[in-house]
XYZ file of C-alpha atoms in Angstrom:
289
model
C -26.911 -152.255 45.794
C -23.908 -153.795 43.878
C -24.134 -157.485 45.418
C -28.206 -157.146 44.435
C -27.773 -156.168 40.749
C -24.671 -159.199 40.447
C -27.292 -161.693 42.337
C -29.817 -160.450 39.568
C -28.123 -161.089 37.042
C -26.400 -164.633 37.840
C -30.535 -165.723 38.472
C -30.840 -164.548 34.969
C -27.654 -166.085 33.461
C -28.850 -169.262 35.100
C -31.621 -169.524 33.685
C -30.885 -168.391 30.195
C -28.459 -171.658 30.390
C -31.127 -173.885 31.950
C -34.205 -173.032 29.780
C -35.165 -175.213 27.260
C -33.903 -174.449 23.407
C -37.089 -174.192 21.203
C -36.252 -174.871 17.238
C -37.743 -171.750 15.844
C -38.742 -168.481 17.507
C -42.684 -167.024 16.553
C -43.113 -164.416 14.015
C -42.528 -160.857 15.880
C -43.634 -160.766 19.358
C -46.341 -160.963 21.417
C -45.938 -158.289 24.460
C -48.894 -159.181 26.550
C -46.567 -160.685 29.076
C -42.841 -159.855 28.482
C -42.865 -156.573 29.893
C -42.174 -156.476 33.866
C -43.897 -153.834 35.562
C -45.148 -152.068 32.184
C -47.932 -153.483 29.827
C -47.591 -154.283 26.414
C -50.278 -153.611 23.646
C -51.031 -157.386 23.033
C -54.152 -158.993 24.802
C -54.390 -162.323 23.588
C -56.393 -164.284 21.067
C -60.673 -164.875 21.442
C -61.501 -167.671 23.892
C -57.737 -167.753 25.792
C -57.785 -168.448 29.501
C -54.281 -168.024 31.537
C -53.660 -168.403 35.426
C -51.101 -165.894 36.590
C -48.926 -165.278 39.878
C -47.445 -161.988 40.428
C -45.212 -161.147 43.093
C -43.915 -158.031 43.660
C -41.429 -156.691 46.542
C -40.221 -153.528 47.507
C -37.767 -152.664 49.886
C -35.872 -149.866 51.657
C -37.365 -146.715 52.737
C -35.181 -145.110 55.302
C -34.773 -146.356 59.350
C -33.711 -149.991 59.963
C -36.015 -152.132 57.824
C -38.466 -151.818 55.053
C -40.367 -155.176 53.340
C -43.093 -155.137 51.841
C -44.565 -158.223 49.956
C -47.423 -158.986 47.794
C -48.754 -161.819 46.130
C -51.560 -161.802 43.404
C -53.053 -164.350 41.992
C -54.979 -163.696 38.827
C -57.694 -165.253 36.230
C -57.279 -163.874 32.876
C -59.875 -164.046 30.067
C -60.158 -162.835 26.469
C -64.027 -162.907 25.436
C -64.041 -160.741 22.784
C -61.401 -159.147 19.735
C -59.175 -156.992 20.861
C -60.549 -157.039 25.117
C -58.675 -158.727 27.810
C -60.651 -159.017 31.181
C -58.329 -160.097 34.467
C -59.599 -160.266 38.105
C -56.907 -161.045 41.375
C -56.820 -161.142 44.401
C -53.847 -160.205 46.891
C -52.159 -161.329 50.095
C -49.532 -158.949 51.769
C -46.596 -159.307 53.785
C -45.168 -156.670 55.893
C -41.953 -156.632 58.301
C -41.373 -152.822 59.165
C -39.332 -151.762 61.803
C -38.148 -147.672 62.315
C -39.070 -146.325 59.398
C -40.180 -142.595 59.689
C -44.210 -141.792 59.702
C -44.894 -145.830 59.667
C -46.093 -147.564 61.768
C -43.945 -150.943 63.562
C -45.623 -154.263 62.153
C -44.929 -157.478 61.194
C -48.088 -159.093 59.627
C -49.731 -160.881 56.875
C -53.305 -160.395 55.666
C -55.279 -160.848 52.386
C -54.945 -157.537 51.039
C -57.914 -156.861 48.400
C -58.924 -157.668 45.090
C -58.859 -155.981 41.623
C -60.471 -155.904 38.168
C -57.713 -155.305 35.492
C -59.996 -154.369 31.553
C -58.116 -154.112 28.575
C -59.087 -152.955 24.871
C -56.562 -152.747 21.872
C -57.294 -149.559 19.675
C -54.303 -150.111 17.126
C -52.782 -153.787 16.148
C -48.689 -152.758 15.419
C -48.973 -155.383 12.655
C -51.371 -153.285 10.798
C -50.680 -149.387 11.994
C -46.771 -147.863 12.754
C -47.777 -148.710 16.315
C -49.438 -150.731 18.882
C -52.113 -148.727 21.162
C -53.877 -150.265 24.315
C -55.938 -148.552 26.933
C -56.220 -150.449 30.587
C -57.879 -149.288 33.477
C -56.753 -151.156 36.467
C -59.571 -151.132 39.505
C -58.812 -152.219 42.637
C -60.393 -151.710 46.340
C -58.028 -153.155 49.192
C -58.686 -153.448 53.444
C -54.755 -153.198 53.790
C -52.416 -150.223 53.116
C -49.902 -151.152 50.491
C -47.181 -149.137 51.674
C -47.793 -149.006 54.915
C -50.150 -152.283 56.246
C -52.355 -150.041 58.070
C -55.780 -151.554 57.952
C -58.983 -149.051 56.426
C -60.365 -148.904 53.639
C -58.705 -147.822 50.107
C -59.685 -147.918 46.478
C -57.992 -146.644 43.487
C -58.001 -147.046 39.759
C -54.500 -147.042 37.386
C -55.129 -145.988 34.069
C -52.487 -146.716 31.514
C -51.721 -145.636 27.601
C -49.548 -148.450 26.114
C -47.618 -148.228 22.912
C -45.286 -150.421 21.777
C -43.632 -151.021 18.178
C -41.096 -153.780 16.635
C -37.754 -151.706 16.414
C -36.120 -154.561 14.312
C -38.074 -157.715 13.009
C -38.692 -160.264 15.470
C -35.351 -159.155 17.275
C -35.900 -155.566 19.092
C -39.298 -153.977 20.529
C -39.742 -151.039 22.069
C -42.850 -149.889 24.360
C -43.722 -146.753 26.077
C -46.534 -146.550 29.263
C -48.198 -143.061 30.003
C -50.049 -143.793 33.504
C -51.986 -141.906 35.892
C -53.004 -143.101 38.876
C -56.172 -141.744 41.691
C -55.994 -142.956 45.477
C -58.228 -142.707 48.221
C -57.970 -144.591 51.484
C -59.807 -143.819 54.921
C -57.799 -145.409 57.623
C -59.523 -147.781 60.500
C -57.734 -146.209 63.740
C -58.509 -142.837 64.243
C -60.608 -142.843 60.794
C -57.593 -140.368 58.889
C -58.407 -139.939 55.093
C -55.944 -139.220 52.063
C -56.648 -138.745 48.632
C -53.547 -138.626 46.337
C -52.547 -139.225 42.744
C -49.510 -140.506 40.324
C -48.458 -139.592 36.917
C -46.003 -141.256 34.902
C -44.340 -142.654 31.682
C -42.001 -145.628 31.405
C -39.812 -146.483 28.611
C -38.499 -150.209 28.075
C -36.229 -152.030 25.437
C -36.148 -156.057 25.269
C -33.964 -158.391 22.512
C -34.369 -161.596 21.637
C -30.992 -163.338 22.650
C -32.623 -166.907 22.089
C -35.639 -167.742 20.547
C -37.109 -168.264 24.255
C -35.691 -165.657 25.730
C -36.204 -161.884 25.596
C -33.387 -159.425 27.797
C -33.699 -155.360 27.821
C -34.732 -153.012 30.970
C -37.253 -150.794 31.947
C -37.154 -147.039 32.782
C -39.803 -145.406 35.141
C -40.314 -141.747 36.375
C -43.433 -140.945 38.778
C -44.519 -137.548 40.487
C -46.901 -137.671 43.203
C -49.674 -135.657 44.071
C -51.706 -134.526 46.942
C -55.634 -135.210 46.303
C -56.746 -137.040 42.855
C -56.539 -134.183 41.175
C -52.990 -133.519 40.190
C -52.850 -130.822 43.634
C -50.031 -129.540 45.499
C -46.627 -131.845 44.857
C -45.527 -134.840 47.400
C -42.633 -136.076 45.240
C -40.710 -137.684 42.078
C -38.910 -140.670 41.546
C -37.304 -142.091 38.491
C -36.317 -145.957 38.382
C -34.074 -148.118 36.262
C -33.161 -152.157 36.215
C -33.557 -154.813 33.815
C -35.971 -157.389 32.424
C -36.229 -161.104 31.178
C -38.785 -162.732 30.196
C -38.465 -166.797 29.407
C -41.115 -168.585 27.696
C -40.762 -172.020 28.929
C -43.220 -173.654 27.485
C -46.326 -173.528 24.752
C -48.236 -173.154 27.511
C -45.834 -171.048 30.516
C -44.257 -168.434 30.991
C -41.602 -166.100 33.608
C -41.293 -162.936 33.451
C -38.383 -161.186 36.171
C -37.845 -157.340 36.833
C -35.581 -155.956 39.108
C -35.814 -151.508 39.737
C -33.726 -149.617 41.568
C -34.771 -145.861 42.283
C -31.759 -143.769 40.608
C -32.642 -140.380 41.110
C -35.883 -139.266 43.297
C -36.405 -135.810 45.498
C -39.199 -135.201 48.172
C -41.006 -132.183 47.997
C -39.190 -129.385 49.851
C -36.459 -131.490 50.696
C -32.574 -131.770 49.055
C -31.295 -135.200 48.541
C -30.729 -137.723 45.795
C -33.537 -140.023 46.251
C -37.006 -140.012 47.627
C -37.773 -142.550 50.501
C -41.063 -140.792 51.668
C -43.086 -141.755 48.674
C -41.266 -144.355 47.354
C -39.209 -147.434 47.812
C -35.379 -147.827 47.309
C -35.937 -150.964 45.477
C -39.152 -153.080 43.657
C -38.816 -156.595 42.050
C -41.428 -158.753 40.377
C -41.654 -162.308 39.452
C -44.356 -163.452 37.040
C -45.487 -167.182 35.878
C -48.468 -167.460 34.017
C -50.068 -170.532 32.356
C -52.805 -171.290 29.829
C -54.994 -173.252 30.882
């Protein structure tokens, strides 16, 4: 866990060395993008167009190996004030070998595809705050966790709020998420339903006027059925953020989580494995196009 969070963190080092000075930073921020696996309130300007890849990983969940990998690509729009529109589609990679109530596989597949709508309620630059609802729809023919083929669908709906904590130096953002699942698996045609509450807390600073550095905070508590039923487990997550912008037009954004502190339900222990991952990290480059 040590020799990950040093590897992290020379990437980041590198890069802060490597990217490209810019002779004045913007005015305040603009969090559509900075954020890693949270969501700022931004949502870009009337008539903007950006091309995104997002890859996320997570790793570890008890037994000998645990990868999971998945790659979305992403078309984002902005045709009206204040209402982002983004549709992906996903690929998967799996390579899982002895973990408990999983399946053996090693296989890649296109995974599904998603609809991501976004509307801004408050602009921070003219209320205390920044507020954004986003629902986040997406129906998929492989098992995320797992890579059992079926059929699953489910819908993340997200509260954003973010505010400036000093000028153009500090922001702050919180996430309140909740998060219905079904899926109805191809062999022998199992169903689950099951749901995810959350909130998230991050902090980023503006060490260069390119270059934005905090971490991100996460805590989740899983549910049997969509409604909130009988408790599966909790997790809470911790690791840090950059974001570079590289360009007018580009953009990185890297996250790295660990899961600090999790517990299964009706088991002891310091972390839980059965609902969640040891590890996640995400890459993000976006252009505008």
């Amino acid at each position: 866990m040590g020799g990950r969070a040093c590897k992290f963190w020379l990437v980041i080092a590198c890069a802060i060395v490597l990217a490209p000075a810019r002779t004045s930073a913007e005015e305040g921020f603009d969090t559509e993008h900075i954020f890693g696996f949270m969501i700022g309130t931004d949502v870009g300007n009337v008539g903007e167009r950006e091309f995104q890849s997002q890859t996320t990983g997570r790793f570890g969940k008890g037994g000998v190996a645990y990868r999971a990998l998945a790659q979305e690509l992403e078309i984002e729009v902005v045709p009206l004030p204040n209402f982002r529109i983004e549709v992906g589609g996903t690929a998967s990679l799996h390579d899982i070998t002895g973990v408990p109530d999983i399946d053996d596989r090693r296989q890649f597949n296109f995974q599904g595809i998603s609809l991501d709508l976004r509307y801004r309620l408050l602009n921070r630059e003219r209320a205390p705050f920044g507020l954004t609802i986003a629902a986040e729809l997406h129906g998929d023919r492989i098992d995320e966790t797992s890579g059992a083929k079926g059929r699953m669908y489910g819908t993340e709906f997200t509260l954003a709020f973010d505010r400036e904590l000093i000028p153009n130096f500090a922001i702050g953002a919180l996430n309140l998420i909740y998060q219905p699942e079904w899926a109805r698996f191809e062999i022998g045609g199992a169903s689950e339903k099951s749901s995810t509450i959350g909130a998230a807390f991050a902090g980023l600073v503006r060490v260069r006027p390119n270059v934005l550095l905090g971490g991100e905070m996460r805590y989740f508590r899983q549910y049997e059925g969509i409604g909130l039923g009988e408790f599966s487990g909790q997790a809470l997550f911790v690791g840090p953020t950059a974001y570079f912008q590289l360009s007018e037009r580009s953009r990185l954004t890297m996250s790295w989580s660990m899961q600090a502190w999790g517990r299964p339900a009706g088991s002891g222990g310091n972390l839980d494995l059965v609902n969640f991952e040891r590890h996640q990290a995400r890459l993000v480059f976006g252009v505008n196009f």
